[in-house]
């Protein structure tokens, strides 16, 4: 799962200013979906739904998780990992988590941090606990911060810990930053970059942004190597291309797009390394890769990293409207590729599939029974993921931004956007609600330019009723 990667950000999805040969190879040897989605246009809600098969708007507190957020998915919840574990798989998650860790009132960073992935079905985790722009900038391996010196405890908080604590907001500190912030991201400074949140201590545990991708690959290789004789499920959760985009020195300057483009090249490198490992272990024909993103693209997400000034003719959302934070297509329609040499016939799929469907789909593929209460919104699209003849994907899909204040519903090619409770944010021009409702015919208007809400009141009404029903029913999967 990539982070903030848009529909148009890969060469196999039409990008001409950045070249992604490794991901393109997955697409060439597998199925490239043109209607592949994540369920929300921000990270935490998509990831919550990916794990639990439940729309995030149903879950209080499933918006973007702050630095000290506690575990959002409670022990006992069936997840994609727990169901695969029942099927005999070893289960690991390596990379960005951003679903909270530990118990109320805050993660116990200096002791055992529980609950977390290990309490909801994963056997192993090696994590970036929140996001790379949020503190603390440390790794968590299983229940502990890695390399933490007990004599230098880690403190994480919401307020400046002391008057002399250097923060990115301070004009003098700001001048010395490696990468300047544009909005937010002006609190504790680490590795020359201002972050969201404050922290002190844990010096020996801190990472460098430039090394994160290498670390994910190294830990994944180590873990896969150990599992090679047994079935395994690895949730490889890249931090790329989320801000602060600070790829390894060897990728800096590789594209004309600035660090945003270079981070795409780094992400592509990671995918290539994982493919090599699978090939080296002779597991190519036994391994299904699913490539996806957690939300659509954003250019300035808080740092002046050249994403806007160096954009040139690159189109991060392809021809779709909007991006991260938006319920237009660009927010959730994202790259989606499945590959399984010998099993999946290479080609293009126009079936609608979503990251929220993976839980039920892999449960079905591994012969697991799903209890009535599990994965309420996750549909079985296994046949579509495998590209079986005449296989159908979804017939409808609910799309949400960060919180469920606005929602969109696709039914077939029609889409309704309900902005009834929208709260526009200053720096996100495309999120300013144009009206209470919008209705688009995606078959003829994929870029959502022509709002038909006034012309088609009957259809608008029917679709809004269906949206209400999905909200009140509490589930969309048949028990
Ligand atoms: C926003 C941050 C943004 C990013 C996002 C989460 C500000 C002004 N904006 O609140 O930079 O961190 O949260 O991104 O601080 S996500 O992909 O993990 O959802
Ligand atoms: Ca994201």
Coordinates of C-alpha atoms and ligand atoms in Angstrom, one line a residue:
X1 CA 0.0 0.0 0.0
X2 CA 1.4 3.3 -1.1
X3 CA 0.7 6.5 0.7
X4 CA -0.9 9.5 -1.1
X5 CA -0.2 8.0 -4.5
X6 CA -2.6 9.3 -7.2
X7 CA -4.2 7.6 -10.2
X8 CA -1.8 9.4 -12.6
X9 CA 1.4 9.0 -10.6
X10 CA 2.7 5.8 -12.3
X11 CA 4.0 5.3 -15.8
X12 CA 1.6 2.3 -16.2
X13 CA -1.2 4.7 -15.4
X14 CA -0.2 7.2 -18.0
X15 CA 2.5 9.3 -16.3
X16 CA 5.2 10.5 -18.7
X17 CA 7.3 12.5 -16.3
X18 CA 8.2 9.7 -13.9
X19 CA 9.1 6.2 -14.8
X20 CA 8.1 3.3 -12.5
X21 CA 9.4 0.1 -14.2
X22 CA 9.0 -2.2 -11.3
X23 CA 5.3 -1.4 -10.6
X24 CA 4.8 -1.4 -14.3
X25 CA 6.1 -4.9 -14.4
X26 CA 3.5 -6.0 -11.8
X27 CA 0.9 -4.4 -14.1
X28 CA 2.3 -6.0 -17.2
X29 CA 2.3 -9.5 -15.6
X30 CA -1.0 -9.0 -13.9
X31 CA -4.2 -7.1 -13.9
X32 CA -4.3 -3.3 -14.0
X33 CA -7.6 -2.0 -12.7
X34 CA -9.0 1.3 -14.0
X35 CA -11.7 1.3 -11.3
X36 CA -9.7 0.4 -8.3
X37 CA -10.4 2.4 -5.2
X38 CA -9.4 3.0 -1.6
X39 CA -12.4 3.7 0.6
X40 CA -11.4 7.1 1.9
X41 CA -9.4 10.1 0.7
X42 CA -7.2 10.1 3.8
X43 CA -5.0 7.6 5.5
X44 CA -6.4 6.4 8.8
X45 CA -10.0 5.8 7.5
X46 CA -8.8 3.8 4.4
X47 CA -6.4 1.8 6.6
X48 CA -9.1 1.2 9.2
X49 CA -11.5 -0.1 6.5
X50 CA -8.8 -2.2 4.8
X51 CA -8.2 -4.0 8.0
X52 CA -11.7 -4.3 9.3
X53 CA -13.9 -4.3 6.2
X54 CA -16.0 -1.6 7.7
X55 CA -16.7 1.8 6.4
X56 CA -14.8 4.3 8.5
X57 CA -17.6 6.7 8.8
X58 CA -19.3 4.1 11.0
X59 CA -16.5 4.2 13.5
X60 CA -16.1 7.2 15.8
X61 CA -12.6 8.5 16.0
X62 CA -11.5 7.0 12.6
X63 CA -10.3 10.3 11.2
X64 CA -6.6 11.1 10.7
X65 CA -4.8 9.9 13.9
X66 CA -2.8 12.4 15.9
X67 CA 0.7 11.5 17.4
X68 CA -0.5 10.1 20.7
X69 CA -3.6 8.3 19.3
X70 CA -4.4 5.0 21.0
X71 CA -5.3 1.8 19.2
X72 CA -8.4 2.4 16.9
X73 CA -9.0 -1.3 16.1
X74 CA -9.9 -3.0 19.4
X75 CA -8.6 -6.5 20.2
X76 CA -11.2 -9.0 19.3
X77 CA -12.1 -7.3 16.0
X78 CA -11.8 -9.6 13.1
X79 CA -9.3 -8.2 10.6
X80 CA -7.8 -9.2 7.3
X81 CA -4.8 -10.4 9.3
X82 CA -6.7 -12.4 11.9
X83 CA -8.7 -14.2 9.3
X84 CA -5.5 -15.1 7.4
X85 CA -3.9 -16.2 10.6
X86 CA -6.8 -18.6 11.1
X87 CA -6.1 -19.9 7.6
X88 CA -2.6 -20.8 8.7
X89 CA -0.8 -17.7 7.4
X90 CA 2.0 -15.9 9.2
X91 CA 1.0 -12.3 9.2
X92 CA 3.2 -9.2 9.3
X93 CA 2.9 -5.5 8.9
X94 CA 6.0 -3.4 8.0
X95 CA 5.9 0.3 7.5
X96 CA 3.4 3.0 8.3
X97 CA 0.7 2.2 10.8
X98 CA -1.3 5.4 11.6
X99 CA -4.1 3.5 13.4
X100 CA -3.1 4.4 16.9
X101 CA -1.2 2.3 19.4
X102 CA -1.6 1.4 23.0
X103 CA -4.3 2.0 25.5
X104 CA -5.9 5.2 26.9
X105 CA -4.8 7.8 27.7
X106 CA -1.7 7.6 25.4
X107 CA 0.7 5.0 24.1
X108 CA 3.2 4.1 26.8
X109 CA 6.3 4.8 24.5
X110 CA 8.8 3.7 27.2
X111 CA 7.3 0.4 28.0
X112 CA 5.2 -2.3 26.3
X113 CA 2.9 -0.5 23.8
X114 CA -0.3 -2.5 23.8
X115 CA -2.6 -3.1 22.1
X116 CA -1.5 -2.8 18.5
X117 CA -1.2 -4.9 15.4
X118 CA -0.2 -8.0 17.5
X119 CA -3.5 -7.9 19.3
X120 CA -5.5 -7.9 16.1
X121 CA -4.1 -10.7 14.1
X122 CA -0.5 -9.8 13.1
X123 CA 2.3 -12.0 14.3
X124 CA 4.9 -9.4 13.7
X125 CA 5.1 -5.7 13.2
X126 CA 7.9 -3.2 12.4
X127 CA 6.3 0.2 12.3
X128 CA 6.4 3.9 11.7
X129 CA 3.9 4.4 14.4
X130 CA 2.0 7.4 13.0
X131 CA 3.1 9.2 9.8
X132 CA 6.5 10.5 8.8
X133 CA 5.3 14.1 9.5
X134 CA 4.1 13.3 13.0
X135 CA 6.2 12.6 16.1
X136 CA 7.7 10.5 17.4
X137 CA 10.3 9.7 14.6
X138 CA 11.1 6.2 15.9
X139 CA 10.4 2.6 14.9
X140 CA 8.2 0.3 16.9
X141 CA 9.0 -3.3 16.6
X142 CA 6.3 -5.5 18.1
X143 CA 5.6 -3.9 21.5
X144 CA 8.6 -1.7 21.9
X145 CA 10.3 1.4 20.5
X146 CA 13.4 0.0 18.8
X147 CA 16.8 1.0 20.2
X148 CA 15.3 3.1 23.0
X149 CA 17.8 3.9 25.8
X150 CA 15.9 3.7 29.1
X151 CA 18.1 6.5 30.4
X152 CA 16.8 8.8 27.7
X153 CA 13.0 8.2 27.8
X154 CA 10.7 9.3 25.0
X155 CA 8.1 12.0 25.7
X156 CA 5.4 12.8 23.3
X157 CA 2.8 15.6 23.8
X158 CA 0.6 18.3 22.4
X159 CA 2.3 21.3 24.0
X160 CA 5.8 22.7 23.9
X161 CA 7.7 20.9 26.7
X162 CA 9.9 23.8 27.6
X163 CA 10.4 27.5 26.5
X164 CA 13.7 26.7 24.8
X165 CA 12.4 23.6 22.9
X166 CA 13.2 24.4 19.2
X167 CA 10.2 24.5 17.0
X168 CA 9.8 25.0 13.3
X169 CA 7.6 28.0 14.0
X170 CA 10.4 30.0 15.4
X171 CA 11.7 32.3 12.7
X172 CA 15.4 31.6 13.6
X173 CA 14.8 27.9 13.6
X174 CA 12.8 28.1 10.4
X175 CA 15.8 29.6 8.6
X176 CA 18.0 26.6 9.4
X177 CA 15.5 23.9 8.3
X178 CA 16.5 21.3 5.7
X179 CA 13.0 21.6 4.3
X180 CA 10.7 24.5 5.0
X181 CA 7.1 24.0 6.0
X182 CA 4.1 25.8 4.3
X183 CA 1.3 25.0 6.7
X184 CA 1.3 23.1 10.0
X185 CA 4.4 21.0 10.5
X186 CA 6.1 23.8 12.6
X187 CA 6.4 22.1 16.0
X188 CA 9.3 19.8 17.1
X189 CA 12.1 19.7 14.6
X190 CA 13.8 16.4 13.8
X191 CA 16.3 15.8 11.1
X192 CA 16.0 19.4 10.1
X193 CA 12.3 19.1 9.4
X194 CA 9.4 20.5 11.4
X195 CA 6.8 18.0 12.5
X196 CA 3.3 17.7 13.8
X197 CA 3.4 17.3 17.6
X198 CA 6.1 17.6 20.2
X199 CA 8.6 15.1 21.5
X200 CA 11.8 14.9 23.5
X201 CA 14.3 12.1 24.3
X202 CA 14.7 8.8 22.6
X203 CA 17.7 10.1 20.7
X204 CA 19.2 6.7 20.0
X205 CA 15.9 5.5 18.6
X206 CA 15.4 8.2 16.1
X207 CA 15.4 7.5 12.4
X208 CA 16.4 9.6 9.4
X209 CA 13.7 10.2 6.8
X210 CA 16.2 9.3 4.1
X211 CA 16.5 5.7 5.4
X212 CA 12.9 4.7 5.9
X213 CA 12.4 3.0 2.6
X214 CA 15.6 1.0 2.9
X215 CA 14.5 -0.1 6.4
X216 CA 11.1 -1.3 5.2
X217 CA 12.8 -3.4 2.5
X218 CA 15.4 -4.7 4.8
X219 CA 12.9 -5.8 7.5
X220 CA 10.5 -7.2 4.9
X221 CA 13.3 -9.3 3.3
X222 CA 14.3 -10.6 6.7
X223 CA 10.7 -11.5 7.6
X224 CA 9.8 -13.1 4.2
X225 CA 13.0 -15.1 4.4
X226 CA 11.8 -16.6 7.7
X227 CA 8.3 -17.4 6.3
X228 CA 9.4 -18.8 3.0
X229 CA 8.3 -22.4 3.7
X230 CA 4.8 -21.4 5.0
X231 CA 2.0 -19.3 3.7
X232 CA 2.4 -15.7 4.7
X233 CA 0.6 -12.3 4.4
X234 CA 2.8 -9.2 4.5
X235 CA 1.1 -5.8 4.7
X236 CA 3.9 -3.7 3.2
X237 CA 2.9 -0.2 4.1
X238 CA 5.2 2.3 2.5
X239 CA 5.4 5.9 3.8
X240 CA 6.1 7.1 0.3
X241 CA 5.0 9.5 -1.1
X242 CA 3.6 11.2 2.1
X243 CA 5.2 14.4 3.3
X244 CA 7.8 15.2 4.3
X245 CA 9.1 13.8 1.0
X246 CA 12.7 13.2 1.8
X247 CA 13.9 10.2 -0.3
X248 CA 17.3 8.6 0.2
X249 CA 20.2 10.7 -1.2
X250 CA 20.5 8.2 -4.1
X251 CA 17.0 9.0 -5.3
X252 CA 17.2 12.7 -4.8
X253 CA 17.1 14.5 -8.2
X254 CA 16.2 11.4 -10.1
X255 CA 13.1 13.1 -11.7
X256 CA 12.3 16.6 -12.8
X257 CA 9.4 16.7 -10.4
X258 CA 11.3 17.4 -7.3
X259 CA 11.2 15.2 -4.2
X260 CA 7.6 14.2 -4.9
X261 CA 8.7 12.5 -8.1
X262 CA 11.9 11.1 -6.5
X263 CA 9.8 9.6 -3.8
X264 CA 7.7 7.8 -6.4
X265 CA 11.0 6.4 -7.9
X266 CA 11.9 5.2 -4.4
X267 CA 8.5 3.6 -3.9
X268 CA 9.0 1.8 -7.2
X269 CA 12.5 0.6 -6.1
X270 CA 10.9 -0.9 -3.0
X271 CA 8.4 -2.8 -5.1
X272 CA 11.2 -4.1 -7.3
X273 CA 13.2 -5.3 -4.3
X274 CA 10.2 -7.2 -2.9
X275 CA 9.7 -8.8 -6.3
X276 CA 13.3 -9.8 -6.4
X277 CA 13.1 -11.4 -3.0
X278 CA 10.0 -13.4 -4.0
X279 CA 11.8 -14.6 -7.2
X280 CA 15.0 -15.4 -5.3
X281 CA 13.1 -17.6 -2.9
X282 CA 11.3 -19.4 -5.8
X283 CA 7.9 -18.2 -4.7
X284 CA 6.9 -16.3 -7.8
X285 CA 4.0 -18.6 -8.8
X286 CA 2.9 -18.9 -5.2
X287 CA 2.6 -15.2 -4.4
X288 CA -0.1 -12.8 -5.1
X289 CA 0.9 -9.1 -5.1
X290 CA -1.8 -6.5 -4.6
X291 CA -0.6 -2.9 -5.2
X292 CA -2.8 -0.1 -4.0
X293 CA -2.8 3.4 -2.4
X294 CA -4.4 4.8 0.7
X295 CA -5.8 8.0 -0.8
X296 CA -5.3 10.2 -3.8
X297 CA -2.6 12.7 -4.4
X298 CA -1.8 16.1 -2.9
X299 CA 0.9 18.5 -3.9
X300 CA 1.5 20.9 -1.0
X301 CA 0.6 18.9 2.1
X302 CA 2.5 21.2 4.4
X303 CA 6.1 21.5 3.1
X304 CA 7.7 23.6 0.3
X305 CA 9.2 20.6 -1.5
X306 CA 8.8 21.7 -5.1
X307 CA 5.8 19.5 -5.7
X308 CA 3.9 22.5 -7.2
X309 CA 6.8 24.5 -8.7
X310 CA 8.3 21.5 -10.5
X311 CA 5.0 19.8 -11.5
X312 CA 5.3 20.6 -15.2
X313 CA 2.8 18.6 -17.2
X314 CA 2.6 15.8 -14.7
X315 CA -1.0 15.0 -13.6
X316 CA -1.1 13.3 -10.2
X317 CA -4.8 12.4 -10.4
X318 CA -4.7 11.6 -14.1
X319 CA -7.8 13.0 -15.7
X320 CA -9.9 12.8 -12.5
X321 CA -11.0 15.7 -10.3
X322 CA -9.7 16.4 -6.9
X323 CA -7.3 14.4 -4.8
X324 CA -6.5 13.7 -1.2
X325 CA -9.2 15.0 1.2
X326 CA -11.8 15.1 -1.6
X327 CA -14.7 12.9 -2.5
X328 CA -14.3 13.5 -6.2
X329 CA -12.8 10.6 -8.0
X330 CA -9.2 11.8 -7.6
X331 CA -9.5 11.3 -3.9
X332 CA -10.1 7.6 -3.9
X333 CA -9.7 6.2 -7.5
X334 CA -6.1 5.1 -7.3
X335 CA -3.7 2.7 -8.8
X336 CA -4.8 -0.9 -8.2
X337 CA -2.9 -3.9 -9.5
X338 CA -3.1 -7.6 -8.8
X339 CA -0.4 -10.0 -10.0
X340 CA 0.0 -13.8 -9.6
X341 CA 2.0 -15.4 -12.3
X342 CA 0.4 -18.6 -13.5
X343 CA -2.9 -17.8 -11.9
X344 CA -3.9 -14.3 -12.9
X345 CA -4.0 -13.8 -16.7
X346 CA -2.3 -10.5 -17.6
X347 CA -4.7 -7.8 -18.8
X348 CA -6.8 -4.7 -18.0
X349 CA -9.8 -4.8 -15.7
X350 CA -12.6 -2.3 -15.7
X351 CA -14.3 -4.0 -12.7
X352 CA -14.9 -1.8 -9.6
X353 CA -12.9 -3.0 -6.6
X354 CA -11.9 -1.4 -3.4
X355 CA -9.3 -1.9 -0.7
X356 CA -12.2 -2.4 1.7
X357 CA -13.0 -5.6 -0.2
X358 CA -9.7 -7.3 0.4
X359 CA -10.7 -8.7 3.8
X360 CA -13.7 -10.6 2.6
X361 CA -12.0 -11.5 -0.7
X362 CA -8.9 -13.1 0.9
X363 CA -11.1 -14.8 3.5
X364 CA -13.0 -16.5 0.7
X365 CA -9.9 -17.3 -1.3
X366 CA -8.5 -19.1 1.7
X367 CA -11.7 -20.9 2.6
X368 CA -12.4 -19.0 5.8
X369 CA -15.9 -18.6 7.3
X370 CA -16.7 -15.0 8.0
X371 CA -18.9 -14.3 11.1
X372 CA -21.9 -12.2 10.6
X373 CA -20.5 -9.3 12.5
X374 CA -17.2 -9.2 10.7
X375 CA -16.3 -7.1 7.6
X376 CA -19.7 -5.5 7.3
X377 CA -19.0 -3.5 4.2
X378 CA -16.4 -5.7 2.5
X379 CA -17.7 -7.5 -0.6
X380 CA -16.3 -10.7 -2.1
X381 CA -14.6 -9.5 -5.3
X382 CA -12.1 -12.4 -5.3
X383 CA -13.0 -13.5 -8.8
X384 CA -12.5 -9.9 -10.1
X385 CA -9.2 -9.6 -8.3
X386 CA -8.1 -12.9 -10.0
X387 CA -9.4 -11.7 -13.4
X388 CA -11.7 -14.7 -13.8
X389 CA -13.9 -14.7 -16.9
X390 CA -17.2 -12.8 -16.4
X391 CA -16.2 -12.0 -12.8
X392 CA -18.0 -9.0 -11.4
X393 CA -16.6 -6.3 -9.1
X394 CA -18.8 -4.1 -7.0
X395 CA -22.0 -2.5 -8.3
X396 CA -21.8 0.4 -5.9
X397 CA -19.2 2.1 -3.6
X398 CA -19.3 4.7 -0.9
X399 CA -16.5 7.2 -0.9
X400 CA -15.6 9.4 2.1
X401 CA -13.0 12.0 2.9
X402 CA -11.3 12.2 6.3
X403 CA -14.4 12.0 8.5
X404 CA -17.9 11.1 7.4
X405 CA -19.1 14.7 7.2
X406 CA -19.4 14.5 3.4
X407 CA -20.0 11.2 1.6
X408 CA -20.3 10.1 -2.0
X409 CA -22.0 7.1 -3.4
X410 CA -21.3 5.5 -6.8
X411 CA -24.0 3.2 -8.2
X412 CA -22.9 1.9 -11.5
X413 CA -21.7 4.9 -13.4
X414 CA -23.7 7.4 -11.5
X415 CA -22.3 9.2 -8.5
X416 CA -23.9 11.5 -5.9
X417 CA -21.9 13.7 -3.6
X418 CA -23.5 14.8 -0.5
X419 CA -21.9 17.9 1.0
X420 CA -24.7 18.5 3.5
X421 CA -22.4 18.8 6.5
X422 CA -19.2 19.8 4.7
X423 CA -16.6 22.0 6.5
X424 CA -14.3 23.5 3.9
X425 CA -10.7 23.9 4.8
X426 CA -8.8 27.0 4.0
X427 CA -5.8 25.5 2.1
X428 CA -7.8 23.0 0.1
X429 CA -9.5 24.9 -2.7
X430 CA -11.1 21.9 -4.3
X431 CA -12.9 21.0 -1.1
X432 CA -15.0 24.1 -0.9
X433 CA -18.4 22.7 -1.3
X434 CA -20.0 23.9 -4.6
X435 CA -23.5 23.1 -3.3
X436 CA -25.3 20.7 -1.1
X437 CA -25.5 17.9 -3.6
X438 CA -23.8 17.0 -6.8
X439 CA -24.7 14.3 -9.3
X440 CA -22.4 13.1 -12.1
X441 CA -22.6 10.6 -14.9
X442 CA -19.1 9.1 -14.8
X443 CA -19.6 7.2 -18.0
X444 CA -19.9 10.5 -20.0
X445 CA -18.3 12.8 -17.5
X446 CA -15.4 11.0 -15.7
X447 CA -13.9 14.4 -14.6
X448 CA -17.1 15.3 -12.7
X449 CA -17.5 18.7 -14.4
X450 CA -21.2 18.7 -15.2
X451 CA -23.3 18.6 -12.1
X452 CA -26.7 17.1 -13.1
X453 CA -28.3 17.4 -9.6
X454 CA -30.8 20.0 -10.9
X455 CA -31.6 18.2 -14.2
X456 CA -32.1 14.8 -12.6
X457 CA -34.0 15.3 -9.3
X458 CA -35.5 11.8 -9.3
X459 CA -32.2 10.1 -9.7
X460 CA -30.7 12.4 -7.1
X461 CA -33.4 11.5 -4.7
X462 CA -33.1 7.7 -5.3
X463 CA -29.4 7.8 -4.8
X464 CA -29.6 9.9 -1.6
X465 CA -32.1 7.4 -0.3
X466 CA -29.7 4.6 -1.0
X467 CA -26.9 6.5 0.7
X468 CA -29.1 7.0 3.8
X469 CA -29.9 3.3 3.8
X470 CA -26.3 2.3 3.7
X471 CA -25.8 4.6 6.7
X472 CA -28.7 3.3 8.7
X473 CA -28.4 -0.4 7.8
X474 CA -24.9 -0.6 9.4
X475 CA -23.7 -3.0 6.8
X476 CA -23.7 -3.6 3.0
X477 CA -22.4 -7.1 2.9
X478 CA -25.0 -9.8 3.0
X479 CA -24.5 -11.9 6.1
Ligands
LIG1 C1 -3.2 16.7 7.9 C2 -1.8 17.3 7.7 C3 -1.2 16.7 6.4 C4 -1.1 15.2 6.6 C5 -2.5 14.7 6.8 C6 -2.6 13.2 7.0 C7 -1.6 19.7 8.4 C8 -1.8 21.1 8.1 N1 -2.0 18.8 7.5 O1 -3.8 17.2 9.0 O2 0.1 17.2 6.3 O3 -0.3 14.8 7.6 O4 -3.1 15.3 8.0 O5 -2.2 12.5 5.9 O6 -1.0 19.4 9.4 S1 -2.6 11.0 5.8 O7 -2.3 10.6 4.4 O8 -1.8 10.3 6.8 O9 -4.1 10.9 6.0
LIG2 CA1 -2.2 8.8 3.0

